Amino acid sequence: MTDRWVLDQSAIPSAWFNIAPSLPEPLKPPLHPATGEPAGPEDLAPLFPMALIEQEMTPQEWIDIPGEVLDVLRIWRPTPLVRATRLEAALGTPAKIFFKDESVSPAGSHKPNTAVPQAFYNKAEGIPRLSTETGAGQWGSALSFAGSQYDLEVQVYMVAVSYKQKPYRRVLMETWGGSVVPSPSDLTDVGKAVLAENPDHPGSLGLAISEAIEDAVKREDTHYSLGSVLNHVILHQTVIGLEAKDQLRLAGIESPDVVIGACGGGSNLGGISLPFAKDRIEGADVRLLAVEPESCPTLTQGRYEYDFGDVAGMTPKLEMYTLGHDFVPPPIHAGGLRYHGDSPIISNLVKNGLMEAVAYPQGKVFEAAVQFARTEGLVPAPETSHAVRAAIDEALDAKEKGEERVILFNYSGHGLLDLSAYDDYLNGRLSD
Amino acid sequence: MTDRWVLDQSAIPSAWFNIAPSLPEPLKPPLHPATGEPAGPEDLAPLFPMALIEQEMTPQEWIDIPGEVLDVLRIWRPTPLVRATRLEAALGTPAKIFFKDESVSPAGSHKPNTAVPQAFYNKAEGIPRLSTETGAGQWGSALSFAGSQYDLEVQVYMVAVSYKQKPYRRVLMETWGGSVVPSPSDLTDVGKAVLAENPDHPGSLGLAISEAIEDAVKREDTHYSLGSVLNHVILHQTVIGLEAKDQLRLAGIESPDVVIGACGGGSNLGGISLPFAKDRIEGADVRLLAVEPESCPTLTQGRYEYDFGDVAGMTPKLEMYTLGHDFVPPPIHAGGLRYHGDSPIISNLVKNGLMEAVAYPQGKVFEAAVQFARTEGLVPAPETSHAVRAAIDEALDAKEKGEERVILFNYSGHGLLDLSAYDDYLNGRLSD
């Protein structure tokens, strides 16, 4: 019996899928942070190359992937689709659990799917240097890898407390040639001001974003790069769901019953679910499920309104679910899910009843992660483990109801650089 | 253009390849440590299940892989064969560089290829518990993973200094359910005796082997498991070379010009090279190359003679290249290559001129590793980086001579849990 579907490099999708033109309620434009007026391409030009600004706003459904991008994506794509037969057996469920294994990328997560085209488009428009922020380090790793492929300098502002606690992530970025400083840093005015107040400031994602944006705005040679939330980022991630559709067909599945992804800013969830969202909008019987931490319950408890993307209010305002841009989530292990807002596309789908959301405490999440590791062999990232938890609960619900439910979830990243979280869980040091 | 060959699960080899019957000079038997007489199956029975003892001594060329083993191998096998086109371009070489990516296993290296069948045969013969030693942690991780698949207890004696320096490796083993203690431990008489002398003893691989063997000998429910050196271990690794042969054919290559593997005990090198060694013995023009660290130059500077496998002289004596069983290698980062001896099969091939050996200092090895990471995207383990170094040097030599040399090397494992070594290299803290 086959339980793992691999595809040749020729099966990488040749275009990204844009859900925007299919949304029943159209997306509203971003608003300029100062004027409150709709922000146009010229407002975004200091930060992003024109190709990405166009993708952010395009009404086109399909966007061709440049050959130079495909050349790098095929280092690890197509990624495998796996049926979790060992987990199914352990659960005694009639459900079929499939996962899309995005952990096989060089950086160990789905993040390079967008880091690579972002680096490419900047390089193509003559930009030799990118600035970005990173919390847990996944995004900074992905962009450093992408920078090495196109010979771009990458400057990463890494939240100071992570910089100290996760030295391996820093070294990984440096191995690919990235420059990493703890944020707050003395490279920016905002960083200097914070350090003057408190030289031991632990940093925050909002502050690191502000530093990375200041860096890009002040330097002609530098653009800013973001790893989630924005439309063009989610767009680049749709290769995940497009490949999964082809692979499910090989497995004899016309349509899954539920598609699941962990949700922080929304990029891995959007990547796997948006190609199915179109089917759903057209009446197909497929549920889409966002999984978030109880400690940062943006979709399940946030307000739907315009808000800033960062703490300092330097970004355009986006219409989305938000806990307020000054919300400070507790320091849970799934650092990638600690974001006050959410992708406008994901928010739009939830608001319009096309996507469900559920929140879990981290103890139940790690319980699922360990069960997955001991059956399927793979050790999931803390973020990914939220999707694992939800997939297991769907499978148990299907067992109770005697349903052969087909569950698809995004295995967005491995946990090999997050093992201290497992140490805490296994030794009873984890709090919810 | 394709530069990565993946195969369906149905293409996993159905039998392991045994080179022993093809060797021009037959292997000599192991000798009993006390009597010095040839050791028979009954001498090994307290340590190993009969199926593995038979494989250790069999004259059969092909050994069927049990279905229950294939069921687990296909979690990650077949592994990809990749052509390193980006590295070739950076080197400006006419050579074609292929690597077999064994880093995609759950434990991140080739080690599960033998951990899985070893766990299976023990389980099949009613043994519920295995003991083993681990240095850097790769082997202990692999056996803990395999134990979780067959519901076996795994007791790992981890060299104390590694236990302290590599907590992530320990946590990985525990996540899969393995029990890990620092060696020397108070679980064994030999450990207690050492601790009585020096409570802060840093441990050594030789000492950890002695503890694991004592554990297995003293308990009826426990067998011992070894991750390299022995014939049956190398046998299980031949799936690597067998798959690579099929994949090279898909890439239009009848035979590579040189096959390269890093060599500590010899298991990843044997795995990729033995199927080609038979061709070589039959007259094919294929070179086989073992790569070792200058600091532990077993094949390049050792003596060919009978020696013990451990420091304490508890194992049978094997005919092999050895630096002496009391040799203490310096603490280089490639912990998996710090072994005084070598596989008798590999030693036999080198002695008879069928395989070459070369030794490198670790600075040149990490230089190659970083070049590989910045071109191919993957961050190799320090052990694997020895093979990367040799592959690059072969490609540069081919460039000088204007040859379209076909180079195949074993990418035996990733370095994501060895990033402190990269930190030392990038910051000039590495000594040769």
mmCIF file of C-alpha atoms in Angstrom, chain A residues 282-430:
data_model
loop_
_atom_site.group_PDB
_atom_site.id
_atom_site.type_symbol
_atom_site.label_atom_id
_atom_site.label_comp_id
_atom_site.label_asym_id
_atom_site.label_seq_id
_atom_site.Cartn_x
_atom_site.Cartn_y
_atom_site.Cartn_z
ATOM 1 C CA GLU A 282 -18.746 27.442 -5.414
ATOM 2 C CA GLY A 283 -20.746 25.142 -3.151
ATOM 3 C CA ALA A 284 -18.452 22.189 -2.468
ATOM 4 C CA ASP A 285 -18.891 20.445 0.862
ATOM 5 C CA VAL A 286 -15.410 21.121 2.258
ATOM 6 C CA ARG A 287 -14.799 22.681 5.678
ATOM 7 C CA LEU A 288 -11.797 24.948 6.271
ATOM 8 C CA LEU A 289 -10.400 25.151 9.800
ATOM 9 C CA ALA A 290 -7.992 27.666 11.352
ATOM 10 C CA VAL A 291 -6.244 26.607 14.579
ATOM 11 C CA GLU A 292 -4.818 29.165 16.957
ATOM 12 C CA PRO A 293 -3.458 29.221 20.523
ATOM 13 C CA GLU A 294 -5.854 30.090 23.345
ATOM 14 C CA SER A 295 -3.283 32.599 24.543
ATOM 15 C CA CYS A 296 -3.494 34.610 21.302
ATOM 16 C CA PRO A 297 -7.072 34.013 20.080
ATOM 17 C CA THR A 298 -7.242 36.479 17.191
ATOM 18 C CA LEU A 299 -9.905 34.753 15.084
ATOM 19 C CA THR A 300 -11.931 33.302 17.949
ATOM 20 C CA GLN A 301 -11.990 36.371 20.213
ATOM 21 C CA GLY A 302 -10.663 39.343 18.211
ATOM 22 C CA ARG A 303 -12.579 42.275 16.676
ATOM 23 C CA TYR A 304 -12.988 42.637 12.902
ATOM 24 C CA GLU A 305 -11.728 46.136 12.111
ATOM 25 C CA TYR A 306 -8.932 48.205 10.587
ATOM 26 C CA ASP A 307 -5.749 48.008 12.656
ATOM 27 C CA PHE A 308 -2.001 48.515 12.342
ATOM 28 C CA GLY A 309 0.317 45.585 11.653
ATOM 29 C CA ASP A 310 2.906 46.711 14.197
ATOM 30 C CA VAL A 311 3.035 48.136 17.690
ATOM 31 C CA ALA A 312 4.357 51.551 16.696
ATOM 32 C CA GLY A 313 1.703 52.194 14.037
ATOM 33 C CA MET A 314 4.147 52.549 11.136
ATOM 34 C CA THR A 315 2.447 50.057 8.783
ATOM 35 C CA PRO A 316 -0.666 50.688 6.689
ATOM 36 C CA LYS A 317 -3.888 49.736 8.478
ATOM 37 C CA LEU A 318 -5.506 46.479 7.347
ATOM 38 C CA GLU A 319 -9.069 45.240 7.767
ATOM 39 C CA MET A 320 -8.728 42.051 9.773
ATOM 40 C CA TYR A 321 -9.456 40.258 13.021
ATOM 41 C CA THR A 322 -7.243 41.814 15.676
ATOM 42 C CA LEU A 323 -6.665 41.717 19.410
ATOM 43 C CA GLY A 324 -5.425 45.317 19.168
ATOM 44 C CA HIS A 325 -1.971 46.259 17.925
ATOM 45 C CA ASP A 326 -0.819 46.837 21.504
ATOM 46 C CA PHE A 327 -1.838 43.323 22.589
ATOM 47 C CA VAL A 328 1.093 41.458 24.134
ATOM 48 C CA PRO A 329 0.621 37.683 23.945
ATOM 49 C CA PRO A 330 2.154 35.553 26.720
ATOM 50 C CA PRO A 331 5.458 33.847 25.861
ATOM 51 C CA ILE A 332 4.129 30.485 24.593
ATOM 52 C CA HIS A 333 6.404 28.142 22.659
ATOM 53 C CA ALA A 334 4.615 28.603 19.320
ATOM 54 C CA GLY A 335 6.272 31.979 18.705
ATOM 55 C CA GLY A 336 5.042 32.024 15.126
ATOM 56 C CA LEU A 337 1.429 32.172 16.325
ATOM 57 C CA ARG A 338 1.940 35.127 18.689
ATOM 58 C CA TYR A 339 0.525 37.858 16.446
ATOM 59 C CA HIS A 340 -2.241 40.300 17.346
ATOM 60 C CA GLY A 341 -3.725 40.403 13.832
ATOM 61 C CA ASP A 342 -4.343 38.072 10.909
ATOM 62 C CA SER A 343 -4.236 37.962 7.147
ATOM 63 C CA PRO A 344 -7.072 40.079 5.682
ATOM 64 C CA ILE A 345 -7.909 37.183 3.335
ATOM 65 C CA ILE A 346 -8.209 34.672 6.188
ATOM 66 C CA SER A 347 -10.137 37.208 8.270
ATOM 67 C CA ASN A 348 -12.526 37.803 5.355
ATOM 68 C CA LEU A 349 -13.207 34.064 4.989
ATOM 69 C CA VAL A 350 -13.874 33.628 8.709
ATOM 70 C CA LYS A 351 -16.095 36.714 8.885
ATOM 71 C CA ASN A 352 -18.169 35.436 5.957
ATOM 72 C CA GLY A 353 -18.649 31.973 7.400
ATOM 73 C CA LEU A 354 -16.444 30.235 4.849
ATOM 74 C CA MET A 355 -13.803 29.205 7.384
ATOM 75 C CA GLU A 356 -14.076 28.031 11.010
ATOM 76 C CA ALA A 357 -11.619 28.776 13.813
ATOM 77 C CA VAL A 358 -10.737 26.914 16.998
ATOM 78 C CA ALA A 359 -8.271 27.686 19.826
ATOM 79 C CA TYR A 360 -6.256 25.243 21.963
ATOM 80 C CA PRO A 361 -4.126 25.546 25.111
ATOM 81 C CA GLN A 362 -0.511 24.503 24.531
ATOM 82 C CA GLY A 363 -0.576 21.476 26.845
ATOM 83 C CA LYS A 364 -3.130 19.705 24.644
ATOM 84 C CA VAL A 365 -1.130 20.784 21.603
ATOM 85 C CA PHE A 366 2.100 19.165 22.809
ATOM 86 C CA GLU A 367 0.208 16.018 23.845
ATOM 87 C CA ALA A 368 -0.838 15.695 20.200
ATOM 88 C CA ALA A 369 2.677 16.517 18.979
ATOM 89 C CA VAL A 370 4.228 13.694 20.999
ATOM 90 C CA GLN A 371 1.563 11.221 19.848
ATOM 91 C CA PHE A 372 2.346 12.250 16.255
ATOM 92 C CA ALA A 373 6.116 11.873 16.780
ATOM 93 C CA ARG A 374 5.714 8.394 18.294
ATOM 94 C CA THR A 375 3.474 7.156 15.483
ATOM 95 C CA GLU A 376 4.453 9.010 12.300
ATOM 96 C CA GLY A 377 8.075 9.511 13.339
ATOM 97 C CA LEU A 378 8.199 13.244 12.581
ATOM 98 C CA VAL A 379 8.615 15.834 15.335
ATOM 99 C CA PRO A 380 6.393 18.826 14.521
ATOM 100 C CA ALA A 381 7.127 22.487 15.242
ATOM 101 C CA PRO A 382 5.049 23.937 18.105
ATOM 102 C CA GLU A 383 3.072 26.006 15.575
ATOM 103 C CA THR A 384 2.399 22.964 13.381
ATOM 104 C CA SER A 385 1.377 20.967 16.430
ATOM 105 C CA HIS A 386 -1.778 23.090 16.657
ATOM 106 C CA ALA A 387 -2.868 21.662 13.309
ATOM 107 C CA VAL A 388 -1.911 18.166 14.468
ATOM 108 C CA ARG A 389 -4.123 18.594 17.550
ATOM 109 C CA ALA A 390 -7.085 19.683 15.448
ATOM 110 C CA ALA A 391 -6.556 16.838 12.947
ATOM 111 C CA ILE A 392 -6.540 14.300 15.784
ATOM 112 C CA ASP A 393 -9.702 15.788 17.266
ATOM 113 C CA GLU A 394 -11.422 15.667 13.869
ATOM 114 C CA ALA A 395 -10.386 12.019 13.556
ATOM 115 C CA LEU A 396 -11.718 11.206 17.028
ATOM 116 C CA ASP A 397 -14.971 12.981 16.256
ATOM 117 C CA ALA A 398 -15.246 10.970 13.032
ATOM 118 C CA LYS A 399 -14.657 7.797 15.067
ATOM 119 C CA GLU A 400 -17.470 8.690 17.455
ATOM 120 C CA LYS A 401 -19.798 9.330 14.525
ATOM 121 C CA GLY A 402 -18.556 6.373 12.487
ATOM 122 C CA GLU A 403 -17.598 8.590 9.547
ATOM 123 C CA GLU A 404 -14.874 7.964 6.956
ATOM 124 C CA ARG A 405 -13.959 11.635 7.101
ATOM 125 C CA VAL A 406 -11.051 12.762 4.894
ATOM 126 C CA ILE A 407 -8.843 15.164 6.837
ATOM 127 C CA LEU A 408 -6.060 17.192 5.240
ATOM 128 C CA PHE A 409 -3.709 19.288 7.342
ATOM 129 C CA ASN A 410 -0.611 21.321 6.672
ATOM 130 C CA TYR A 411 2.521 19.944 8.323
ATOM 131 C CA SER A 412 4.038 23.399 8.123
ATOM 132 C CA GLY A 413 7.381 22.770 9.814
ATOM 133 C CA HIS A 414 9.548 20.461 11.916
ATOM 134 C CA GLY A 415 10.442 21.049 15.540
ATOM 135 C CA LEU A 416 14.127 20.122 15.467
ATOM 136 C CA LEU A 417 15.126 23.641 16.486
ATOM 137 C CA ASP A 418 12.327 23.854 19.072
ATOM 138 C CA LEU A 419 13.200 20.840 21.176
ATOM 139 C CA SER A 420 13.462 22.839 24.385
ATOM 140 C CA ALA A 421 9.671 23.149 24.171
ATOM 141 C CA TYR A 422 9.381 19.350 24.133
ATOM 142 C CA ASP A 423 11.776 19.198 27.068
ATOM 143 C CA ASP A 424 9.452 21.503 29.013
ATOM 144 C CA TYR A 425 6.395 19.438 28.063
ATOM 145 C CA LEU A 426 7.953 16.037 28.828
ATOM 146 C CA ASN A 427 9.198 17.282 32.177
ATOM 147 C CA GLY A 428 5.994 18.988 33.295
ATOM 148 C CA ARG A 429 7.318 22.534 32.985
ATOM 149 C CA LEU A 430 4.740 23.710 30.436
#
